[in-house]
XYZ file of C-alpha atoms in Angstrom:
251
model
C -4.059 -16.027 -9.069
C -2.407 -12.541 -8.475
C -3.748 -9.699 -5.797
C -2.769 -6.362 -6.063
C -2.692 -5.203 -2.392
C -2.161 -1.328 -3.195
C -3.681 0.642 -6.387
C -5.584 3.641 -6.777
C -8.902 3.423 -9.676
C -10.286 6.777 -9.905
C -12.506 7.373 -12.612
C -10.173 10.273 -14.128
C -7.045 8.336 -13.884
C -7.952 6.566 -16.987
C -9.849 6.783 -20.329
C -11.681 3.284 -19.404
C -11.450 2.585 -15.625
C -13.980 -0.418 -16.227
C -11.536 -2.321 -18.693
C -8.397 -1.504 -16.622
C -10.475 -3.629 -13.902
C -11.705 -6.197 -16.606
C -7.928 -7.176 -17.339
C -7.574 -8.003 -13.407
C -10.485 -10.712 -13.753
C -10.215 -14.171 -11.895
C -7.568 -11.690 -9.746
C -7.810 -9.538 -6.771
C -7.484 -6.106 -5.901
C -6.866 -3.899 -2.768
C -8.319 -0.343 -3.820
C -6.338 1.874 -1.833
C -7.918 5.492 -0.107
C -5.792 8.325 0.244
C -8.604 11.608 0.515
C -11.822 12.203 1.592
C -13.080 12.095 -2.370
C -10.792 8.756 -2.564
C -12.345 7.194 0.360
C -15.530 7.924 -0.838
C -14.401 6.411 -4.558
C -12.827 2.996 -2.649
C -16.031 2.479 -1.189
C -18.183 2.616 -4.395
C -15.527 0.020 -5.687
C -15.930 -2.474 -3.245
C -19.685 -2.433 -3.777
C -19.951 -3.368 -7.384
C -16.761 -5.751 -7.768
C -16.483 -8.847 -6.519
C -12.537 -9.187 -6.699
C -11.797 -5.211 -5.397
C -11.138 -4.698 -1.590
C -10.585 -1.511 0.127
C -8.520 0.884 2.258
C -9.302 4.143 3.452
C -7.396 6.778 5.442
C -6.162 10.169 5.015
C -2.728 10.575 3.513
C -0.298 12.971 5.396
C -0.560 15.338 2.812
C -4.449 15.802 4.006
C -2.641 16.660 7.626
C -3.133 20.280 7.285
C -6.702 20.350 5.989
C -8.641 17.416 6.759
C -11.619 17.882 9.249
C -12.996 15.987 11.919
C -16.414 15.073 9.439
C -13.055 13.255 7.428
C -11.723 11.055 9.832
C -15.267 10.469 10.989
C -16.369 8.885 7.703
C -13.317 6.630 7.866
C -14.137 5.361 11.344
C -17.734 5.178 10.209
C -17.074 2.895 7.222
C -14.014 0.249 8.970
C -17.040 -2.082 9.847
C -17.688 -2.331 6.599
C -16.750 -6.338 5.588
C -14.544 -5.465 2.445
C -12.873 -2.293 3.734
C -9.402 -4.342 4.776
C -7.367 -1.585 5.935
C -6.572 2.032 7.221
C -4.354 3.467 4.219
C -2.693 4.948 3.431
C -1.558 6.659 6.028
C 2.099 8.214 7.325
C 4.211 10.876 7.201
C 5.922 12.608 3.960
C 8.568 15.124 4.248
C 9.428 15.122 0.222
C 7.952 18.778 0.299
C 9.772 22.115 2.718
C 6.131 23.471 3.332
C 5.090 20.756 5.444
C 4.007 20.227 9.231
C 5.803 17.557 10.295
C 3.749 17.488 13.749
C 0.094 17.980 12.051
C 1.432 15.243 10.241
C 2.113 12.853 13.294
C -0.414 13.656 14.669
C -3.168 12.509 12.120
C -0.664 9.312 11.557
C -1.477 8.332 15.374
C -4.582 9.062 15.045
C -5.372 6.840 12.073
C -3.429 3.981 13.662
C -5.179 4.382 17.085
C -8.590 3.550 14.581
C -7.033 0.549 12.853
C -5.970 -1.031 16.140
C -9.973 0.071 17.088
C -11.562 -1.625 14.469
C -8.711 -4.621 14.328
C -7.774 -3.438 10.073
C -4.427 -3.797 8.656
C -2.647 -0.571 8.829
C -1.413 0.708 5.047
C 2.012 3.124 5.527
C 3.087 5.804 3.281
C 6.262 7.037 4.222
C 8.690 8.969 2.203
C 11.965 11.316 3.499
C 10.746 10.209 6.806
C 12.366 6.502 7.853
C 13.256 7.303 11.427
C 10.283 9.208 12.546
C 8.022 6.489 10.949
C 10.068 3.948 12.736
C 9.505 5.898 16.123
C 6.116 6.321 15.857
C 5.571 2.465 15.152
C 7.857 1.706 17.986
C 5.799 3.151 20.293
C 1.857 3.095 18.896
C 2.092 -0.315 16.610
C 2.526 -2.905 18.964
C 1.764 -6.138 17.230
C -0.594 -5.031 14.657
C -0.625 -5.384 11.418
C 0.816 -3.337 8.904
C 2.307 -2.585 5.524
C 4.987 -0.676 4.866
C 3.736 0.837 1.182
C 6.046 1.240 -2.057
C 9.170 0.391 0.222
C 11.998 2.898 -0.627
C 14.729 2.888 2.127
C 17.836 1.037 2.020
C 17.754 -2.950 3.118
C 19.273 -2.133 6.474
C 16.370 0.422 7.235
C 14.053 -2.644 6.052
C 15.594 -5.160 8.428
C 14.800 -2.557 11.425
C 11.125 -2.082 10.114
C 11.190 -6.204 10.415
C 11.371 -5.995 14.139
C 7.172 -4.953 13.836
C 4.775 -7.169 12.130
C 5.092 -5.397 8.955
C 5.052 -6.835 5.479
C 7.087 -4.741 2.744
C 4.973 -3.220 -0.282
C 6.904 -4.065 -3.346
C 5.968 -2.535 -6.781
C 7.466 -0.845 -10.361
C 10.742 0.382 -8.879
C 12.066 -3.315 -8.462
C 11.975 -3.049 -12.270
C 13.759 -0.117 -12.928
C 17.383 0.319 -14.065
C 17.915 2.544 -11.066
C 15.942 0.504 -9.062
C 19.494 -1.399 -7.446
C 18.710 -0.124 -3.633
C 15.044 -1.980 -4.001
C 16.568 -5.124 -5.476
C 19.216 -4.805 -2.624
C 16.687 -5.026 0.002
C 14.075 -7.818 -1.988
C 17.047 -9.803 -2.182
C 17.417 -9.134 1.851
C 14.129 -10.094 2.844
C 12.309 -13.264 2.471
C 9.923 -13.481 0.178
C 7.091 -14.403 2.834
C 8.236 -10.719 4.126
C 6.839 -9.148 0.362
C 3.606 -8.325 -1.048
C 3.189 -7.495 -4.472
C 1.445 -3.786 -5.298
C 1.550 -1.514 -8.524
C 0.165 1.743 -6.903
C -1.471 2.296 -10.287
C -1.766 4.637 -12.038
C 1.948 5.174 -10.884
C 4.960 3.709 -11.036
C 4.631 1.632 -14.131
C 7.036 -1.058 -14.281
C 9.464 -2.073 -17.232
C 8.741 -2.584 -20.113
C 5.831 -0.408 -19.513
C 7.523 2.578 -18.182
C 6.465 5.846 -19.792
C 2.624 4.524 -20.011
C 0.048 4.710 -17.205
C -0.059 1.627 -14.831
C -2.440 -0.984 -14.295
C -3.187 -3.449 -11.679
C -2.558 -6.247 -13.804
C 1.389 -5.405 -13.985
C 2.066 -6.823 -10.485
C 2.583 -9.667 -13.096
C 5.675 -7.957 -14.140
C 7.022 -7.278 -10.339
C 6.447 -10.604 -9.850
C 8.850 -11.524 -12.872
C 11.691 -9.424 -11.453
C 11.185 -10.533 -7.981
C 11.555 -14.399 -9.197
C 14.641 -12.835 -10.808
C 16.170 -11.305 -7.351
C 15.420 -14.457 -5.299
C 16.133 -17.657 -8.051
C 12.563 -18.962 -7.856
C 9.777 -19.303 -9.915
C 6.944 -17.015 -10.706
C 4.567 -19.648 -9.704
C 6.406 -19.797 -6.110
C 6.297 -15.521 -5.960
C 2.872 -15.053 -6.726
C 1.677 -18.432 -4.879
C 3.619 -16.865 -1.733
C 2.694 -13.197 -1.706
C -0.903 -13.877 -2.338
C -0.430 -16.621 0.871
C 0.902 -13.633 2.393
C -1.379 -10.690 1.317
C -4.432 -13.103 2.202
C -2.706 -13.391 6.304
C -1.770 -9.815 6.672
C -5.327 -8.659 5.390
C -7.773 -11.153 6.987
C -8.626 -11.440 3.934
C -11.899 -13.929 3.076
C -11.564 -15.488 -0.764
């Protein structure tokens, strides 16, 4: 059995959404918010499948145009019993035109409403290790989290380890270029990793070039075995062990 703890199913992402879930049968999914619309989509999800969860939260690129009505309907739907998470959430300074404070500042706010509601907290963070790091350091506490799509080096990783945090691994760890990632699975334990795809992204080899599915955490998996000289059977055994902890998850 395989869980995909991060992917995104919107209806225009693919020609046939409903057979891209189909291949993930007798498997689980975490449907992952990232937008009012998206939150909105996540919920429909968990509703008619069995095997999808949810996350929902605004993503730091909503920082500068969200409204209150937004982050209302995510505190208004964390009761719900297969919404698992707040995500994903966290700061992204990829892009010059950004406000890096807006941007904190909905961050907090969204993990002030996990810690509310006692859900997982989902992080995106990109071009922004040391002011994600701060912000956890002083709001996190011990809750849970994942860190999504990890990126930074290993030593940045081994920091983030001080928190309760579990490290979102996906496509990259496939990649040819994808040596600082296999540097830092090959750090951690594998109890630290959970497996993701963040589909329709981020396809892993030897899929790259087409659009991803949840079903290619299979593939992660593979390379992960790889990195840490054990068996598939022992990586997807222990990351869905793991995913099941860090998301309260009920099977």
């Amino acid at each position: 059995m395989m869980i995909d703890t991060h992917c995104h199913l919107d209806i225009e992402d693919y020609e046939d959404v409903e057979e891209v879930i189909h291949h993930m049968d007798g498997n689980y999914m975490i449907a992952s918010g990232a937008s009012p619309e998206g939150n909105k989509r996540v919920l429909e999800l968990v509703e008619k499948y069995p095997n999808i969860y949810g996350t929902i939260g605004l993503h730091p690129e909503c920082a500068s145009t969200y409204t209150k009505d937004d982050l209302l309907f995510v505190e208004e739907n964390l009761n719900h019993p297969k919404i698992v998470g707040v995500g994903e959430i966290g700061l992204d300074y990829h892009y010059s035109d950004i406000d890096k404070e807006k941007q904190k500042e909905l961050f907090i706010k969204q993990i002030k409403l996990a810690q509310k509601y006692h859900k997982t907290i989902v992080i995106h963070s990109r071009d922004a290790a040391m002011d994600t790091y701060d912000i956890l350091k002083e709001y996190l506490h011990q809750h849970k989290a994942i860190l999504h799509c990890y990126g930074y080096s290993k030593e940045m990783a081994l920091r983030f380890k001080e928190f309760p945090i579990k490290f979102g691994i996906g496509g990259v760890v496939t990649f040819k270029n994808g040596r600082r990632l296999q540097e830092t699975v090959e750090a951690l334990d594998l109890e630290d990793l959970v497996l993701e795809t963040d589909s329709p992204y981020l396809t892993p080899e030897p899929f790259r070039g087409h659009k991803n599915e949840p079903y290619n955490i299979y593939y992660v998996a593979k390379k992960i075995a790889q990195i840490k000289h054990t068996t598939l059977e022992n990586v997807l055994k222990t990351t869905l062990s793991t995913s099941i902890s860090q998301f309260d998850l009920k099977l």
